[in-house]
């Protein structure tokens, strides 16, 4: 009997200790990407860094492959104050604050170094403040580079004219739709998870994506050519809830910001380092990866800035880059 009482007391102490160390704040992080994507290394680092440096006061759970719903669904949950964050591109935020859309515009920057300079500038801080006021979203960091977007087709492509009549999958944001039109194709909005089957069943003729995502979704099985237009340097951000973030003490807000920035750099470096290997693997699967002269595509997509009213925004970005 004494032993039973002692065991019961020990169990109670363990439960009390666990309760005492339970997190004060919980954050569920969503991504449409798979666990094999280099971005996930960054998300794992973010989780580990936040939990460690918050002294266990913040618990982070990761949900790959859109397990919490579409990116738009998670953004809506964040608006309501839920403890969620999602890795999204600027086009998804443009309906709330127009300026974010320019981050997904064609040939805005050259590679990660330039893009990182833009998304860590005072210009970006101003956009972040507008977003907080307009939609109740909070940017944790926006330096998550997923690579340059390339064309995925069934036939060779050298100029925009080669894409005439080609139905190309795109996200639904205006900047993506206009960019695909500028490339010469017919934009077809569609969730990323449906692209493989749509290509397989010929519901669409083409897609465009960065190498890690192309490999992760095994699109090399259903296309023949990857043409390296590099039309969009895909930068994304970890976006959560203003309501949730504002409940954090100032020291924990700093932890979340700092860890998100560090993890974004880790994820971006992992992405850059992985691209050559992904291309090698896809070539081995029979896909032809082709370098071309991108000047015709730079010229044909330049209209996107005027169509969407981004001309002045591009000038502001160029000022940050001292162009």
Short mmCIF file of C-alpha atoms in Angstrom, two decimals:
data_model
loop_
_atom_site.label_atom_id
_atom_site.label_comp_id
_atom_site.label_asym_id
_atom_site.label_seq_id
_atom_site.Cartn_x
_atom_site.Cartn_y
_atom_site.Cartn_z
CA UNK A 1 0.00 0.00 0.00
CA UNK A 2 2.83 2.36 0.87
CA UNK A 3 4.45 1.55 -2.47
CA UNK A 4 1.20 2.33 -4.33
CA UNK A 5 0.85 5.63 -2.49
CA UNK A 6 4.47 6.49 -3.26
CA UNK A 7 3.98 5.68 -6.94
CA UNK A 8 0.78 7.73 -7.04
CA UNK A 9 2.56 10.66 -5.41
CA UNK A 10 5.45 10.37 -7.88
CA UNK A 11 3.03 10.28 -10.84
CA UNK A 12 1.22 13.33 -9.50
CA UNK A 13 4.52 15.20 -9.15
CA UNK A 14 5.43 14.32 -12.73
CA UNK A 15 2.07 15.60 -13.98
CA UNK A 16 2.40 18.79 -11.97
CA UNK A 17 5.93 19.33 -13.26
CA UNK A 18 4.74 18.79 -16.84
CA UNK A 19 1.89 21.24 -16.32
CA UNK A 20 4.28 23.77 -14.80
CA UNK A 21 6.50 23.54 -17.86
CA UNK A 22 3.68 23.60 -20.41
CA UNK A 23 4.07 26.30 -23.04
CA UNK A 24 2.32 29.61 -22.47
CA UNK A 25 1.89 30.13 -26.23
CA UNK A 26 1.36 27.69 -29.10
CA UNK A 27 2.11 28.26 -32.77
CA UNK A 28 1.13 25.89 -35.59
CA UNK A 29 3.18 26.49 -38.76
CA UNK A 30 1.77 25.44 -42.13
CA UNK A 31 3.44 24.96 -45.50
CA UNK A 32 2.30 23.51 -48.82
CA UNK A 33 5.79 21.98 -49.21
CA UNK A 34 6.86 18.46 -48.27
CA UNK A 35 9.26 17.52 -45.48
CA UNK A 36 11.89 16.78 -48.15
CA UNK A 37 11.94 20.38 -49.36
CA UNK A 38 14.96 22.44 -48.23
CA UNK A 39 12.54 24.97 -46.74
CA UNK A 40 11.60 22.40 -44.14
CA UNK A 41 15.13 22.51 -42.70
CA UNK A 42 14.50 26.16 -41.94
CA UNK A 43 11.10 25.47 -40.41
CA UNK A 44 12.61 22.81 -38.16
CA UNK A 45 15.34 25.24 -37.11
CA UNK A 46 12.68 27.88 -36.40
CA UNK A 47 10.78 25.43 -34.18
CA UNK A 48 13.90 24.36 -32.28
CA UNK A 49 15.23 27.91 -31.89
CA UNK A 50 11.95 29.41 -30.68
CA UNK A 51 11.28 26.63 -28.18
CA UNK A 52 14.83 26.75 -26.81
CA UNK A 53 15.28 30.52 -26.65
CA UNK A 54 11.81 31.15 -25.25
CA UNK A 55 12.66 28.82 -22.40
CA UNK A 56 9.82 26.53 -23.47
CA UNK A 57 7.24 29.30 -23.20
CA UNK A 58 6.41 28.98 -26.91
CA UNK A 59 5.60 25.60 -28.45
CA UNK A 60 5.85 25.25 -32.24
CA UNK A 61 4.31 22.47 -34.33
CA UNK A 62 5.01 22.01 -38.04
CA UNK A 63 2.40 20.93 -40.60
CA UNK A 64 3.82 20.23 -44.10
CA UNK A 65 1.86 19.40 -47.27
CA UNK A 66 -1.02 21.79 -46.46
CA UNK A 67 -2.25 19.67 -43.56
CA UNK A 68 -3.93 22.71 -42.00
CA UNK A 69 -5.67 23.64 -45.25
CA UNK A 70 -4.77 25.87 -48.17
CA UNK A 71 -2.47 28.85 -47.64
CA UNK A 72 -5.47 31.15 -47.97
CA UNK A 73 -7.37 29.18 -45.33
CA UNK A 74 -4.50 29.49 -42.86
CA UNK A 75 -4.20 33.22 -43.56
CA UNK A 76 -7.87 33.56 -42.65
CA UNK A 77 -7.30 31.63 -39.42
CA UNK A 78 -4.46 34.02 -38.61
CA UNK A 79 -6.72 37.03 -39.20
CA UNK A 80 -9.11 35.71 -36.55
CA UNK A 81 -6.28 35.56 -34.01
CA UNK A 82 -5.43 31.86 -34.13
CA UNK A 83 -1.92 30.76 -33.21
CA UNK A 84 -0.98 29.83 -36.77
CA UNK A 85 1.58 30.93 -39.33
CA UNK A 86 2.02 29.99 -42.97
CA UNK A 87 4.83 30.24 -45.49
CA UNK A 88 3.42 32.32 -48.36
CA UNK A 89 4.50 34.53 -51.25
CA UNK A 90 3.72 38.23 -51.59
CA UNK A 91 0.96 37.61 -54.10
CA UNK A 92 -1.18 36.04 -51.35
CA UNK A 93 -0.84 39.24 -49.30
CA UNK A 94 -1.43 41.71 -52.14
CA UNK A 95 -5.25 41.68 -51.69
CA UNK A 96 -4.63 43.25 -48.26
CA UNK A 97 -1.65 45.49 -49.08
CA UNK A 98 -0.95 46.06 -52.75
CA UNK A 99 2.79 46.58 -52.29
CA UNK A 100 3.46 42.93 -51.44
CA UNK A 101 2.44 41.88 -54.93
CA UNK A 102 5.53 43.39 -56.48
CA UNK A 103 7.71 40.79 -54.72
CA UNK A 104 6.32 38.20 -57.11
CA UNK A 105 6.66 40.34 -60.22
CA UNK A 106 8.85 39.07 -63.07
CA UNK A 107 12.58 39.79 -63.11
CA UNK A 108 12.35 42.17 -60.13
CA UNK A 109 15.71 41.11 -58.68
CA UNK A 110 18.59 38.81 -59.50
CA UNK A 111 18.85 36.00 -56.96
CA UNK A 112 18.64 35.84 -53.20
CA UNK A 113 21.20 38.48 -52.24
CA UNK A 114 19.27 41.26 -53.95
CA UNK A 115 15.88 39.98 -52.80
CA UNK A 116 17.03 39.69 -49.19
CA UNK A 117 18.19 43.30 -49.29
CA UNK A 118 14.67 44.33 -50.29
CA UNK A 119 12.78 42.25 -47.72
CA UNK A 120 14.94 43.40 -44.79
CA UNK A 121 14.81 47.09 -45.74
CA UNK A 122 12.85 49.98 -44.17
CA UNK A 123 10.62 49.81 -47.25
CA UNK A 124 9.51 46.34 -46.18
CA UNK A 125 9.03 47.50 -42.59
CA UNK A 126 6.55 50.07 -43.88
CA UNK A 127 4.64 47.40 -45.81
CA UNK A 128 4.57 45.17 -42.73
CA UNK A 129 3.00 47.94 -40.66
CA UNK A 130 0.38 48.51 -43.35
CA UNK A 131 -0.42 44.79 -43.33
CA UNK A 132 -0.91 44.74 -39.56
CA UNK A 133 -3.40 47.59 -39.85
CA UNK A 134 -5.16 46.35 -42.98
CA UNK A 135 -5.64 42.65 -42.30
CA UNK A 136 -4.35 41.78 -38.84
CA UNK A 137 -1.46 39.72 -40.18
CA UNK A 138 2.04 39.77 -38.72
CA UNK A 139 5.20 39.15 -40.74
CA UNK A 140 7.65 37.06 -38.72
CA UNK A 141 10.27 37.26 -41.48
CA UNK A 142 10.16 37.38 -45.28
CA UNK A 143 13.57 36.04 -46.26
CA UNK A 144 12.59 32.49 -47.24
CA UNK A 145 13.94 32.05 -50.79
CA UNK A 146 12.55 29.03 -52.61
CA UNK A 147 14.49 29.41 -55.87
CA UNK A 148 13.87 30.81 -59.34
CA UNK A 149 10.72 29.70 -61.16
CA UNK A 150 11.20 27.85 -64.46
CA UNK A 151 8.86 26.64 -67.22
CA UNK A 152 7.67 23.01 -67.14
CA UNK A 153 6.37 21.98 -70.55
CA UNK A 154 5.77 19.12 -72.93
CA UNK A 155 7.50 20.88 -75.84
CA UNK A 156 10.65 22.99 -76.30
CA UNK A 157 10.31 26.70 -75.51
CA UNK A 158 12.67 29.41 -76.68
CA UNK A 159 10.46 32.50 -77.00
CA UNK A 160 7.08 33.68 -75.66
CA UNK A 161 5.54 32.80 -79.04
CA UNK A 162 6.19 29.12 -78.28
CA UNK A 163 3.72 29.33 -75.40
CA UNK A 164 0.79 30.60 -77.45
CA UNK A 165 -2.32 28.61 -76.52
CA UNK A 166 -0.51 26.69 -73.79
CA UNK A 167 -2.62 26.30 -70.63
CA UNK A 168 -0.19 26.89 -67.77
CA UNK A 169 -0.99 26.32 -64.11
CA UNK A 170 -0.55 29.32 -61.88
CA UNK A 171 -1.52 30.44 -58.38
CA UNK A 172 -4.56 32.68 -58.47
CA UNK A 173 -2.95 35.99 -57.40
CA UNK A 174 -3.07 38.76 -60.04
CA UNK A 175 0.71 39.10 -60.26
CA UNK A 176 1.03 35.42 -61.15
CA UNK A 177 -1.80 35.55 -63.68
CA UNK A 178 -0.33 38.57 -65.47
CA UNK A 179 3.19 37.12 -65.40
CA UNK A 180 2.05 33.90 -67.07
CA UNK A 181 0.21 35.95 -69.69
CA UNK A 182 3.36 37.98 -70.18
CA UNK A 183 5.35 34.79 -70.69
CA UNK A 184 2.99 34.01 -73.58
CA UNK A 185 0.81 31.29 -72.03
CA UNK A 186 -2.82 31.08 -70.88
CA UNK A 187 -2.93 31.17 -67.06
CA UNK A 188 -4.94 28.42 -65.36
CA UNK A 189 -5.31 28.92 -61.58
CA UNK A 190 -5.08 25.68 -59.65
CA UNK A 191 -3.97 24.44 -56.21
CA UNK A 192 -0.39 23.16 -56.21
CA UNK A 193 -1.44 19.71 -54.96
CA UNK A 194 -3.54 19.16 -58.11
CA UNK A 195 -0.84 19.98 -60.67
CA UNK A 196 0.56 16.45 -61.10
CA UNK A 197 -2.81 14.87 -61.91
CA UNK A 198 -3.82 17.83 -64.09
CA UNK A 199 -0.68 17.43 -66.21
CA UNK A 200 -1.10 13.67 -66.29
CA UNK A 201 -4.73 13.97 -67.47
CA UNK A 202 -3.86 16.84 -69.85
CA UNK A 203 -6.25 19.22 -68.10
CA UNK A 204 -3.32 21.66 -68.38
CA UNK A 205 -0.37 21.70 -70.76
CA UNK A 206 2.33 23.21 -68.57
CA UNK A 207 3.30 24.61 -65.20
CA UNK A 208 6.02 26.81 -63.75
CA UNK A 209 7.89 26.22 -60.52
CA UNK A 210 11.23 26.19 -58.74
CA UNK A 211 13.42 23.05 -58.80
CA UNK A 212 12.86 21.80 -55.20
CA UNK A 213 9.07 22.00 -55.54
CA UNK A 214 9.15 20.46 -59.03
CA UNK A 215 11.13 17.50 -57.70
CA UNK A 216 9.08 17.25 -54.50
CA UNK A 217 5.85 16.89 -56.48
CA UNK A 218 7.54 14.52 -58.96
CA UNK A 219 6.49 16.70 -61.88
CA UNK A 220 9.51 15.40 -63.79
CA UNK A 221 7.34 12.31 -64.41
CA UNK A 222 4.70 14.28 -66.33
CA UNK A 223 6.68 16.94 -68.26
CA UNK A 224 9.47 16.63 -70.81
CA UNK A 225 11.19 20.02 -70.64
CA UNK A 226 12.31 22.42 -67.94
CA UNK A 227 13.23 25.72 -69.52
CA UNK A 228 15.30 28.01 -67.31
CA UNK A 229 13.58 31.36 -67.71
CA UNK A 230 14.06 32.31 -64.03
CA UNK A 231 11.09 34.63 -64.45
CA UNK A 232 10.34 34.92 -60.72
CA UNK A 233 12.78 34.78 -57.81
CA UNK A 234 10.37 33.18 -55.37
CA UNK A 235 10.66 34.83 -51.98
CA UNK A 236 8.23 33.86 -49.26
CA UNK A 237 7.48 34.91 -45.72
CA UNK A 238 6.36 33.34 -42.49
CA UNK A 239 3.08 35.13 -41.84
CA UNK A 240 1.05 34.83 -38.66
CA UNK A 241 -1.51 36.67 -36.56
CA UNK A 242 -1.10 40.21 -35.21
CA UNK A 243 -3.47 39.34 -32.34
CA UNK A 244 -1.42 36.29 -31.37
CA UNK A 245 1.91 38.08 -31.78
CA UNK A 246 0.83 41.10 -29.74
CA UNK A 247 0.00 38.84 -26.79
CA UNK A 248 3.67 37.85 -26.55
CA UNK A 249 5.88 39.77 -24.11
CA UNK A 250 8.43 41.98 -25.89
CA UNK A 251 11.30 39.56 -25.21
CA UNK A 252 9.39 36.67 -26.79
CA UNK A 253 8.43 38.80 -29.80
CA UNK A 254 12.14 39.38 -30.34
CA UNK A 255 12.83 35.63 -30.07
CA UNK A 256 10.22 34.86 -32.73
CA UNK A 257 11.51 37.60 -35.08
CA UNK A 258 15.17 36.68 -34.63
CA UNK A 259 14.62 32.95 -35.06
CA UNK A 260 12.40 33.46 -38.12
CA UNK A 261 15.10 35.57 -39.79
CA UNK A 262 17.89 33.10 -38.97
CA UNK A 263 15.80 30.14 -40.10
CA UNK A 264 14.88 31.91 -43.34
CA UNK A 265 18.56 32.33 -44.14
CA UNK A 266 19.20 28.66 -43.36
CA UNK A 267 16.32 27.56 -45.57
CA UNK A 268 17.43 29.85 -48.38
CA UNK A 269 21.02 28.58 -48.30
CA UNK A 270 19.78 24.99 -48.27
CA UNK A 271 17.62 25.77 -51.29
CA UNK A 272 20.46 27.38 -53.23
CA UNK A 273 22.77 24.47 -52.41
CA UNK A 274 20.17 21.90 -53.47
CA UNK A 275 19.20 23.18 -56.91
CA UNK A 276 22.11 21.66 -58.84
CA UNK A 277 21.44 18.24 -57.33
CA UNK A 278 17.72 18.42 -58.07
CA UNK A 279 18.47 19.29 -61.68
CA UNK A 280 20.91 16.36 -61.90
CA UNK A 281 18.32 13.96 -60.50
CA UNK A 282 15.64 15.18 -62.90
CA UNK A 283 17.97 14.91 -65.89
CA UNK A 284 18.63 11.32 -64.87
CA UNK A 285 14.86 10.75 -64.97
CA UNK A 286 14.82 11.88 -68.61
CA UNK A 287 13.77 15.52 -68.37
CA UNK A 288 15.60 17.94 -70.66
CA UNK A 289 16.70 21.04 -68.72
CA UNK A 290 17.46 23.85 -71.12
CA UNK A 291 19.22 27.19 -70.69
CA UNK A 292 17.96 29.88 -73.04
CA UNK A 293 18.33 33.58 -73.75
CA UNK A 294 15.82 35.15 -71.37
CA UNK A 295 15.79 38.60 -72.99
CA UNK A 296 12.57 37.95 -74.97
CA UNK A 297 10.81 36.94 -71.74
CA UNK A 298 12.16 39.94 -69.83
CA UNK A 299 10.74 42.15 -72.57
CA UNK A 300 7.38 40.37 -72.85
CA UNK A 301 6.72 40.43 -69.08
CA UNK A 302 7.69 44.08 -68.57
CA UNK A 303 4.03 45.03 -69.18
CA UNK A 304 3.09 43.36 -65.87
CA UNK A 305 4.34 46.35 -63.87
CA UNK A 306 2.19 48.84 -65.77
CA UNK A 307 -0.88 46.58 -65.86
CA UNK A 308 -0.88 46.10 -62.08
CA UNK A 309 0.19 49.63 -61.19
CA UNK A 310 3.62 48.51 -59.95
CA UNK A 311 5.74 50.97 -61.91
CA UNK A 312 6.41 53.25 -58.93
CA UNK A 313 6.91 50.25 -56.64
CA UNK A 314 9.58 48.92 -58.96
CA UNK A 315 11.34 52.27 -58.76
CA UNK A 316 11.23 52.09 -54.95
CA UNK A 317 12.72 48.59 -55.04
CA UNK A 318 15.42 49.74 -57.45
CA UNK A 319 16.23 52.59 -55.06
CA UNK A 320 16.77 50.07 -52.25
CA UNK A 321 19.08 48.15 -54.57
CA UNK A 322 20.77 51.38 -55.70
CA UNK A 323 20.02 50.56 -59.34
#
